[in-house]
PDB file of C-alpha atoms in Angstrom:
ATOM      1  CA  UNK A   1     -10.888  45.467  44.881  1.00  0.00           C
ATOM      2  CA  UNK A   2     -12.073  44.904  41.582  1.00  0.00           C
ATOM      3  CA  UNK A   3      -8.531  43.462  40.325  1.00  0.00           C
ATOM      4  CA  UNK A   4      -7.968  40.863  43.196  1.00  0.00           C
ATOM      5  CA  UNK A   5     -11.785  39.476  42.639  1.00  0.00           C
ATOM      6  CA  UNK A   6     -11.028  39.078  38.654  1.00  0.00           C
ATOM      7  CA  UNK A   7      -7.898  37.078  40.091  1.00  0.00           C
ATOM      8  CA  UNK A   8      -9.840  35.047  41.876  1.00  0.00           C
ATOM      9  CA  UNK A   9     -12.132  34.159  39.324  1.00  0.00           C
ATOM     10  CA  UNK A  10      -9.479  33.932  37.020  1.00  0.00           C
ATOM     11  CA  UNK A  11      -7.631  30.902  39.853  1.00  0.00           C
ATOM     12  CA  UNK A  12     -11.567  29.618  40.273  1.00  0.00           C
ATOM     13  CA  UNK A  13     -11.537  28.986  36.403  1.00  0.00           C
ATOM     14  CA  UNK A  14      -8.051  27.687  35.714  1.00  0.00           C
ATOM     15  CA  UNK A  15      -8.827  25.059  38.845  1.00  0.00           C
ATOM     16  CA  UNK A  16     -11.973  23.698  36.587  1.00  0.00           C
ATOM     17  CA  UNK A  17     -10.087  23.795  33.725  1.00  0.00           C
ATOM     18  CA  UNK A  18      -7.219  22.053  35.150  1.00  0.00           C
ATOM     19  CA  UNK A  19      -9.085  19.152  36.957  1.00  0.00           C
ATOM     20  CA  UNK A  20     -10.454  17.038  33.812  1.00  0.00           C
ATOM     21  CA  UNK A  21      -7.355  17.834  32.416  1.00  0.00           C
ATOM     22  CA  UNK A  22      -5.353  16.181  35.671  1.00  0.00           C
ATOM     23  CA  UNK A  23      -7.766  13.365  35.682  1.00  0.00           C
ATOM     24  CA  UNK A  24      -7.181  12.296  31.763  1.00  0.00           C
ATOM     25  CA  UNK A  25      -3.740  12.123  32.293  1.00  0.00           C
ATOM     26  CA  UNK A  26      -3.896   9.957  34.879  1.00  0.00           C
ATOM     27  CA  UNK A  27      -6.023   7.681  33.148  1.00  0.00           C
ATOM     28  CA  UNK A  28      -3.986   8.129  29.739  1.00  0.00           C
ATOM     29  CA  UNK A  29      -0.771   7.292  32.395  1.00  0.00           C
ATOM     30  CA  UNK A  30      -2.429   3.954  33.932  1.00  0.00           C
ATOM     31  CA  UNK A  31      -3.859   2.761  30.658  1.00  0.00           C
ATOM     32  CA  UNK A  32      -0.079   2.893  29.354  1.00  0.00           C
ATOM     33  CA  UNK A  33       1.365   1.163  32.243  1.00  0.00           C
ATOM     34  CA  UNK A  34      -1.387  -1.453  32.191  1.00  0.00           C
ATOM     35  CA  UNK A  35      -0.748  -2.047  28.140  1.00  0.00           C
ATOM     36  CA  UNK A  36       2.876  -2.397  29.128  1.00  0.00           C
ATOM     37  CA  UNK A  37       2.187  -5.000  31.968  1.00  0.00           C
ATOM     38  CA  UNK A  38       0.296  -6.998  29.276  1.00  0.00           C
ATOM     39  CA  UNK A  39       2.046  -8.265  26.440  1.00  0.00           C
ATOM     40  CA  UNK A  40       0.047  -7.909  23.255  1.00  0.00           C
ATOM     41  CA  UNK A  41      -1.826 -11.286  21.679  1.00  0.00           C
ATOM     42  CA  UNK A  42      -0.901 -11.827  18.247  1.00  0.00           C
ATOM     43  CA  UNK A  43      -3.621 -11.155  15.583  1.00  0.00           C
ATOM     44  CA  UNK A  44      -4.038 -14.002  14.057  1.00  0.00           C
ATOM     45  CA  UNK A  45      -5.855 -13.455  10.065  1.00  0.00           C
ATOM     46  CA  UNK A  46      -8.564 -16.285   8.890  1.00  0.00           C
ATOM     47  CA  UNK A  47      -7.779 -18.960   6.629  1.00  0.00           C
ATOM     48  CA  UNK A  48      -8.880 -17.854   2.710  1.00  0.00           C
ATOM     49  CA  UNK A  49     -10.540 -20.861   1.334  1.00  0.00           C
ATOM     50  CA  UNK A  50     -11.587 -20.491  -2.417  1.00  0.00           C
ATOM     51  CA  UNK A  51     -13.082 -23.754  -2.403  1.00  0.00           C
ATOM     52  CA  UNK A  52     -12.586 -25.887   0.732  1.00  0.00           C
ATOM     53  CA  UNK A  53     -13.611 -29.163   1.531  1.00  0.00           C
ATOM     54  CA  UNK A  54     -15.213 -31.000  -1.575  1.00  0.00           C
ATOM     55  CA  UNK A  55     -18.257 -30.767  -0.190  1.00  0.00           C
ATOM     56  CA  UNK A  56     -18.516 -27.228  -1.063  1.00  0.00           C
ATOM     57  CA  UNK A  57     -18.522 -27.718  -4.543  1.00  0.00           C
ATOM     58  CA  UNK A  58     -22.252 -28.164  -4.480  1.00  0.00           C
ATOM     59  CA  UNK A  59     -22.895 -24.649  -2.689  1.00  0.00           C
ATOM     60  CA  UNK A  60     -20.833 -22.724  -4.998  1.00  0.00           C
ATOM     61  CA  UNK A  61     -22.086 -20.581  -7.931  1.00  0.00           C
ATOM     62  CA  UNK A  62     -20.061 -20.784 -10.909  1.00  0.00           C
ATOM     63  CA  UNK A  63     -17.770 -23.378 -12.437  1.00  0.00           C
ATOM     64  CA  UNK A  64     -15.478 -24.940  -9.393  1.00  0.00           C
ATOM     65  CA  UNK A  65     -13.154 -27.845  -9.800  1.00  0.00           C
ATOM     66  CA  UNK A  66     -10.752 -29.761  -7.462  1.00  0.00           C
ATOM     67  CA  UNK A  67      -7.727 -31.107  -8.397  1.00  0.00           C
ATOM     68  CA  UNK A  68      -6.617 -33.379  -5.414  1.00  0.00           C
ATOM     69  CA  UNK A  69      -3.563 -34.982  -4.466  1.00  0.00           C
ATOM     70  CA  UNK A  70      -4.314 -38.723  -5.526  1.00  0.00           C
ATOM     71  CA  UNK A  71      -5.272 -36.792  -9.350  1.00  0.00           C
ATOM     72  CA  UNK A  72      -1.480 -35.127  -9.359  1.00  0.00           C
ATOM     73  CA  UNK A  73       0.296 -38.450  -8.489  1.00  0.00           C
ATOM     74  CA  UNK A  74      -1.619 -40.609 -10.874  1.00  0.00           C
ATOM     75  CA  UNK A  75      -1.734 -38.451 -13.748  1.00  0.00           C
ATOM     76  CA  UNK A  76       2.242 -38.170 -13.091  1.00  0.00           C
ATOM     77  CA  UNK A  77       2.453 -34.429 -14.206  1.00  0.00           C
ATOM     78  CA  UNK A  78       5.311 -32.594 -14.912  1.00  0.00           C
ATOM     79  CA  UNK A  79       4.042 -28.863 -14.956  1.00  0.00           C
ATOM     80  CA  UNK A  80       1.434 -26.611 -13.608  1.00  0.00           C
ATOM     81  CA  UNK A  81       0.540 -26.255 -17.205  1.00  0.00           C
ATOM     82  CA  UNK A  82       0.030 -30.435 -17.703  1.00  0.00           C
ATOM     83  CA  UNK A  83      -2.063 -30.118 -14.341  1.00  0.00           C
ATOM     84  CA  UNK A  84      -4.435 -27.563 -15.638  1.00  0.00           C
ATOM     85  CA  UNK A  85      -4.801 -28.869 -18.438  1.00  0.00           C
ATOM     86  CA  UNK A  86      -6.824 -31.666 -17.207  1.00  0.00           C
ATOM     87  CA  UNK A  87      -9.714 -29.228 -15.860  1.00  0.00           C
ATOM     88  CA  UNK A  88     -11.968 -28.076 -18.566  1.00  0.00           C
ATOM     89  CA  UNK A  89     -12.294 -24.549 -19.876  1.00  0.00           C
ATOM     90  CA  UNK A  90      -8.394 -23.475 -19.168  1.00  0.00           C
ATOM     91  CA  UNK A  91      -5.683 -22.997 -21.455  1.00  0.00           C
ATOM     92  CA  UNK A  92      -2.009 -23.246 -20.598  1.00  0.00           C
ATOM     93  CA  UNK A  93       0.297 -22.578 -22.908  1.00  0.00           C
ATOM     94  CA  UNK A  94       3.846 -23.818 -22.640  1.00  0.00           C
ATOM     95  CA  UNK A  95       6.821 -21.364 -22.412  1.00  0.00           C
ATOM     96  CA  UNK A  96      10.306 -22.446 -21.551  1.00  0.00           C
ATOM     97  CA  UNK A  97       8.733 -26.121 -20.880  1.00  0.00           C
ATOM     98  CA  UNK A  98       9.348 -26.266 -17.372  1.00  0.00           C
ATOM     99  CA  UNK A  99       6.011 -24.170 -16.152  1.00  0.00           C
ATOM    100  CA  UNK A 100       8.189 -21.617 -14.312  1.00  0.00           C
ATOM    101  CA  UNK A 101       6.216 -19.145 -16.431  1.00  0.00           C
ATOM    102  CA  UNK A 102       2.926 -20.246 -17.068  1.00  0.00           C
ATOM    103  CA  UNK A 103       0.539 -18.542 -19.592  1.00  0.00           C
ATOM    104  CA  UNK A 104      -3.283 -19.330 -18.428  1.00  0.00           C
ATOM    105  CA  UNK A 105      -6.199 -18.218 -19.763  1.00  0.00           C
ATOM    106  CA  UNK A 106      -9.881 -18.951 -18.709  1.00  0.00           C
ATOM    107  CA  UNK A 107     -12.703 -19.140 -21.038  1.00  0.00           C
ATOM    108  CA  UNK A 108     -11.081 -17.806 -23.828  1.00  0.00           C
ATOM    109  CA  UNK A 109      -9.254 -15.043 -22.227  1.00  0.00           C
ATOM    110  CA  UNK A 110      -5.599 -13.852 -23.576  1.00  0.00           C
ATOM    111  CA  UNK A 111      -3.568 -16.531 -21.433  1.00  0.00           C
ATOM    112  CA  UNK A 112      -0.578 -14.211 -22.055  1.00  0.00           C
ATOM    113  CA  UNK A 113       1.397 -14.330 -18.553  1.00  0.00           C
ATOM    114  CA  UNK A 114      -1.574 -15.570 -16.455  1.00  0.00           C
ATOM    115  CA  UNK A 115      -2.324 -11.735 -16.483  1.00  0.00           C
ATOM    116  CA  UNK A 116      -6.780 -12.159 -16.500  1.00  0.00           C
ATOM    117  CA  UNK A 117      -6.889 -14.474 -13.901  1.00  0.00           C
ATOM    118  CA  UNK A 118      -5.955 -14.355 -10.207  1.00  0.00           C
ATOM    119  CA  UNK A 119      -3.134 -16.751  -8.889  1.00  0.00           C
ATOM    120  CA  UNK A 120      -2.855 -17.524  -5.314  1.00  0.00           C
ATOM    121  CA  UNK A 121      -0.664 -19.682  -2.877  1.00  0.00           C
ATOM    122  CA  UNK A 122      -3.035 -20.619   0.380  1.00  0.00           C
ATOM    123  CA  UNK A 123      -5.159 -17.571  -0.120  1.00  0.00           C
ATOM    124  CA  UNK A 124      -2.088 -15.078  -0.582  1.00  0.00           C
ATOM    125  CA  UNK A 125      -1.434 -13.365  -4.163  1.00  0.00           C
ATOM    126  CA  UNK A 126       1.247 -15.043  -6.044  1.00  0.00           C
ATOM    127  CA  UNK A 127       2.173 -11.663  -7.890  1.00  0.00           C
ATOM    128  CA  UNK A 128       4.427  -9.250  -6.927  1.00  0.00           C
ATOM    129  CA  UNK A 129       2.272  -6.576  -7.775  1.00  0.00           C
ATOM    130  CA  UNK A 130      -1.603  -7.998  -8.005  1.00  0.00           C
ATOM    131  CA  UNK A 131      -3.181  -4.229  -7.944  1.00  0.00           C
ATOM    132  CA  UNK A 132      -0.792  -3.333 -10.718  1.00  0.00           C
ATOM    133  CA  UNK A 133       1.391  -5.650 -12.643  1.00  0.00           C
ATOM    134  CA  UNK A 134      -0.277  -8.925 -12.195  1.00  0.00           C
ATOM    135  CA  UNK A 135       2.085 -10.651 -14.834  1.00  0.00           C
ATOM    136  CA  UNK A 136       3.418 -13.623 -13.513  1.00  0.00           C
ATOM    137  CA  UNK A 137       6.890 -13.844 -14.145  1.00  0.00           C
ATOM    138  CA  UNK A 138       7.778 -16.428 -11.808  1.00  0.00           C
ATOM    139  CA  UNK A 139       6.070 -19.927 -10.671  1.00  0.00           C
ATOM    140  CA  UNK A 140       6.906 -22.307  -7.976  1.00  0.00           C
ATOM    141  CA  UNK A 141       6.859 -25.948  -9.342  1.00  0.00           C
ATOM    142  CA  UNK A 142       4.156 -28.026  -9.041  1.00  0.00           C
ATOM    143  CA  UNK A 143       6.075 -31.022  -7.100  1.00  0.00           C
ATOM    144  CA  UNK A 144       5.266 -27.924  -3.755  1.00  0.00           C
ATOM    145  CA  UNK A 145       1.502 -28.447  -3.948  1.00  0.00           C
ATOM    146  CA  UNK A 146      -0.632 -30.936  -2.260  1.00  0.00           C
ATOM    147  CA  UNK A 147      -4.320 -29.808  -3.880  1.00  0.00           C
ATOM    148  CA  UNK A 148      -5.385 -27.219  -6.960  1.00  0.00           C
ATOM    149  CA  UNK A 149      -8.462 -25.069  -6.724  1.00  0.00           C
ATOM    150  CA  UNK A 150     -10.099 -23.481  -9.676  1.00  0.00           C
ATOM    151  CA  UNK A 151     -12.968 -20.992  -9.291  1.00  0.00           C
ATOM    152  CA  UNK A 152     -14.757 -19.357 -12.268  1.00  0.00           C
ATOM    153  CA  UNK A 153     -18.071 -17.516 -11.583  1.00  0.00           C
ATOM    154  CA  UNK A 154     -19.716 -14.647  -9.792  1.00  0.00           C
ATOM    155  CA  UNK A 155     -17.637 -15.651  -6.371  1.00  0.00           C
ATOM    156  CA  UNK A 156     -14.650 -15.280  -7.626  1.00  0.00           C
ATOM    157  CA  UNK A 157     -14.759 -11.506  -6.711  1.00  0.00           C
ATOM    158  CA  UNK A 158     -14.379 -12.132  -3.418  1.00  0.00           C
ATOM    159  CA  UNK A 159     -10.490 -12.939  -3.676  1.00  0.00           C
ATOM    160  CA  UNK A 160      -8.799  -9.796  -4.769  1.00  0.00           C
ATOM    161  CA  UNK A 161      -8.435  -8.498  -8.109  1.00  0.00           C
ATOM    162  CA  UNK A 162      -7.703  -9.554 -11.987  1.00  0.00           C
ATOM    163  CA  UNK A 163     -10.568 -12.178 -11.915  1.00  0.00           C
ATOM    164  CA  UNK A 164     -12.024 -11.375 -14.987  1.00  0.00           C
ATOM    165  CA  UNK A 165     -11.222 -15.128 -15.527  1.00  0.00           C
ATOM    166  CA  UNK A 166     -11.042 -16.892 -12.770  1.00  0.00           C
ATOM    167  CA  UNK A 167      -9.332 -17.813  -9.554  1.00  0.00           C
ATOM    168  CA  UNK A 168      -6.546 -20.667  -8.947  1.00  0.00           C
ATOM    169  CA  UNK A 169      -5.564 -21.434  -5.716  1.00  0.00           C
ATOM    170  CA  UNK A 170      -3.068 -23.700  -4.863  1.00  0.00           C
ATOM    171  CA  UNK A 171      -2.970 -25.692  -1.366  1.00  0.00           C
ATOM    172  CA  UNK A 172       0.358 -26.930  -0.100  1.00  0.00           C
ATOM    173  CA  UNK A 173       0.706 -29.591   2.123  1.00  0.00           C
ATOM    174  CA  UNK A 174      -0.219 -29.451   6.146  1.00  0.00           C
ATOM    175  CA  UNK A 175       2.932 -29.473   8.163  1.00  0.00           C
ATOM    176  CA  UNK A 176       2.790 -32.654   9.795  1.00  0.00           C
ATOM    177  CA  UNK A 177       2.824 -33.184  13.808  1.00  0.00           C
ATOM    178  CA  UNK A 178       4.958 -36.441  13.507  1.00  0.00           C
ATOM    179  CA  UNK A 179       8.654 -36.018  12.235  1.00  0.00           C
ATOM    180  CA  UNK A 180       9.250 -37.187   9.005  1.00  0.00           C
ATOM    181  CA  UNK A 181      10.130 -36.162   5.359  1.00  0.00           C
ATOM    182  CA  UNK A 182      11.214 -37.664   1.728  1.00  0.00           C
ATOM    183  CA  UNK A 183      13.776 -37.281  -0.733  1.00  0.00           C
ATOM    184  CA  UNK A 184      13.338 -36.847  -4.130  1.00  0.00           C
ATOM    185  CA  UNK A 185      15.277 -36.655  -7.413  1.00  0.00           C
ATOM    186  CA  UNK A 186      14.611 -36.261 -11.363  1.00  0.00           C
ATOM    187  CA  UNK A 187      17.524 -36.198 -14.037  1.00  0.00           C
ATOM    188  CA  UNK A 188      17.059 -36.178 -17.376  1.00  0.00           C
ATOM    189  CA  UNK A 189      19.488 -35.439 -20.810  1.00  0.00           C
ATOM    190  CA  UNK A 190      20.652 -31.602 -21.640  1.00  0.00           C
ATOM    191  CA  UNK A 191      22.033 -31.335 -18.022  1.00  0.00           C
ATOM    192  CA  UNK A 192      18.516 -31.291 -16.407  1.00  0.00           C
ATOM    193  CA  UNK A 193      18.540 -31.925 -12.358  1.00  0.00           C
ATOM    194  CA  UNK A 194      15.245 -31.896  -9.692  1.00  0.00           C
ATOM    195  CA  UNK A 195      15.987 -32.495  -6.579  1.00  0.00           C
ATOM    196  CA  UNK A 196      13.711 -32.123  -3.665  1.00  0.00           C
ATOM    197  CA  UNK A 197      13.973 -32.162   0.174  1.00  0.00           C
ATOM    198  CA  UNK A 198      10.973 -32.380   2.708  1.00  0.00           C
ATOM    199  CA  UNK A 199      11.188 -32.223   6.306  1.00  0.00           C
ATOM    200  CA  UNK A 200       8.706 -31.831   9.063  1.00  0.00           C
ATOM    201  CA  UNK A 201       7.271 -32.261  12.514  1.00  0.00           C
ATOM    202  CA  UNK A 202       5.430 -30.678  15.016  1.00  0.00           C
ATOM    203  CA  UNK A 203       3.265 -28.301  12.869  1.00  0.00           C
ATOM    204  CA  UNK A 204       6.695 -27.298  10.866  1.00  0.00           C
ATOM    205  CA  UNK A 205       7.454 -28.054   7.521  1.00  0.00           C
ATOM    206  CA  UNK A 206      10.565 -27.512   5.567  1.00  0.00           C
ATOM    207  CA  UNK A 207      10.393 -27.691   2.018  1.00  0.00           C
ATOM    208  CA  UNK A 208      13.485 -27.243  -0.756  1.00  0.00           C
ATOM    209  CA  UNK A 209      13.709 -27.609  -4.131  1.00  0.00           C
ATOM    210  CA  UNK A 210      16.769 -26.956  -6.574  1.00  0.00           C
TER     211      UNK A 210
END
């Protein structure tokens, strides 16, 4: 008597067990079928914005400075380095002469391969390697950017790492609604050749550059 009323306890106890059990998979089961029925939004990251509008310049702590689109076609420059070189307290030193490798320094800093200041592309590293190697061996020419922004002061923490100097962000152009585009070439002596394709329209924008 004693051994059927320990397996009844025994069924009694598995039932309780088993119920919650039951009644998570069920909801585990209709929680998959409704993610399936649902297609998934994309995630869509915020806009990184050193600087801005101009009118942020006066809000900022630290040393900011704009260099704007009208600046870059007046002053007619030729490289990054000729660009910076307009905004006081940096120092770019020349390379190959063509500013594919620029060596910046901020403040006095060792402008050796840009490696003590931060270089970014619309808020995304320009380095391969920011967190380790933040030597810039490569830069794209400056004929790709519509704006420059330099940062140097407390807030310049805020934009990853290797900002002991500074920050430089650099803003290319807003991919036009309207189809349009431009073609551009520069030859010069020694076999030198620039040449420069633009395309866009509705919120695309082609850009290439040999």
């Amino acid at each position: 008597m004693q051994h059927y009323r320990f397996k009844f306890i025994a069924a009694i106890y598995a039932m309780i067990i088993a119920s919650p059990l039951h009644a998570e998979q069920d909801e585990t089961s209709s929680k998959d079928k409704h993610s399936k029925e649902q297609p998934k939004k994309p995630v869509i990251m915020p806009r990184v914005d050193v600087i801005g509008a101009p009118e942020n310049l006066e809000h900022i702590s630290g040393s900011a400075n704009v260099l704007d689109k009208k600046t870059l076609e007046q002053s007619r420059v030729f490289t990054v380095n000729e660009a910076l070189r307009k905004v006081p307290g940096i120092h770019a030193r020349d390379e190959e002469g063509l500013g594919l490798r620029p060596n910046i320094g901020i403040r006095g800093l060792n402008p050796t391969r840009s490696t003590k200041i931060n270089l970014l592309e619309d808020g995304i590293p320009l380095a391969y390697a920011p967190y380790g190697d933040n030597a810039s061996y490569y830069h794209p020419p400056i004929e790709r950017f519509d704006r420059i922004e330099i940062l140097k002061g407390a807030d310049q923490i805020r934009f990853g790492p290797q900002t002991i100097g500074g920050v430089i962000n650099y803003i290319t152009p807003t991919p036009p609604q309207k189809f349009g585009g431009h073609v551009q070439a520069i030859g010069g002596n020694l076999d030198y050749f620039n040449g420069k394709v633009q395309l866009g329209g509705k919120g695309l924008l082609l850009d290439l550059m040999h």
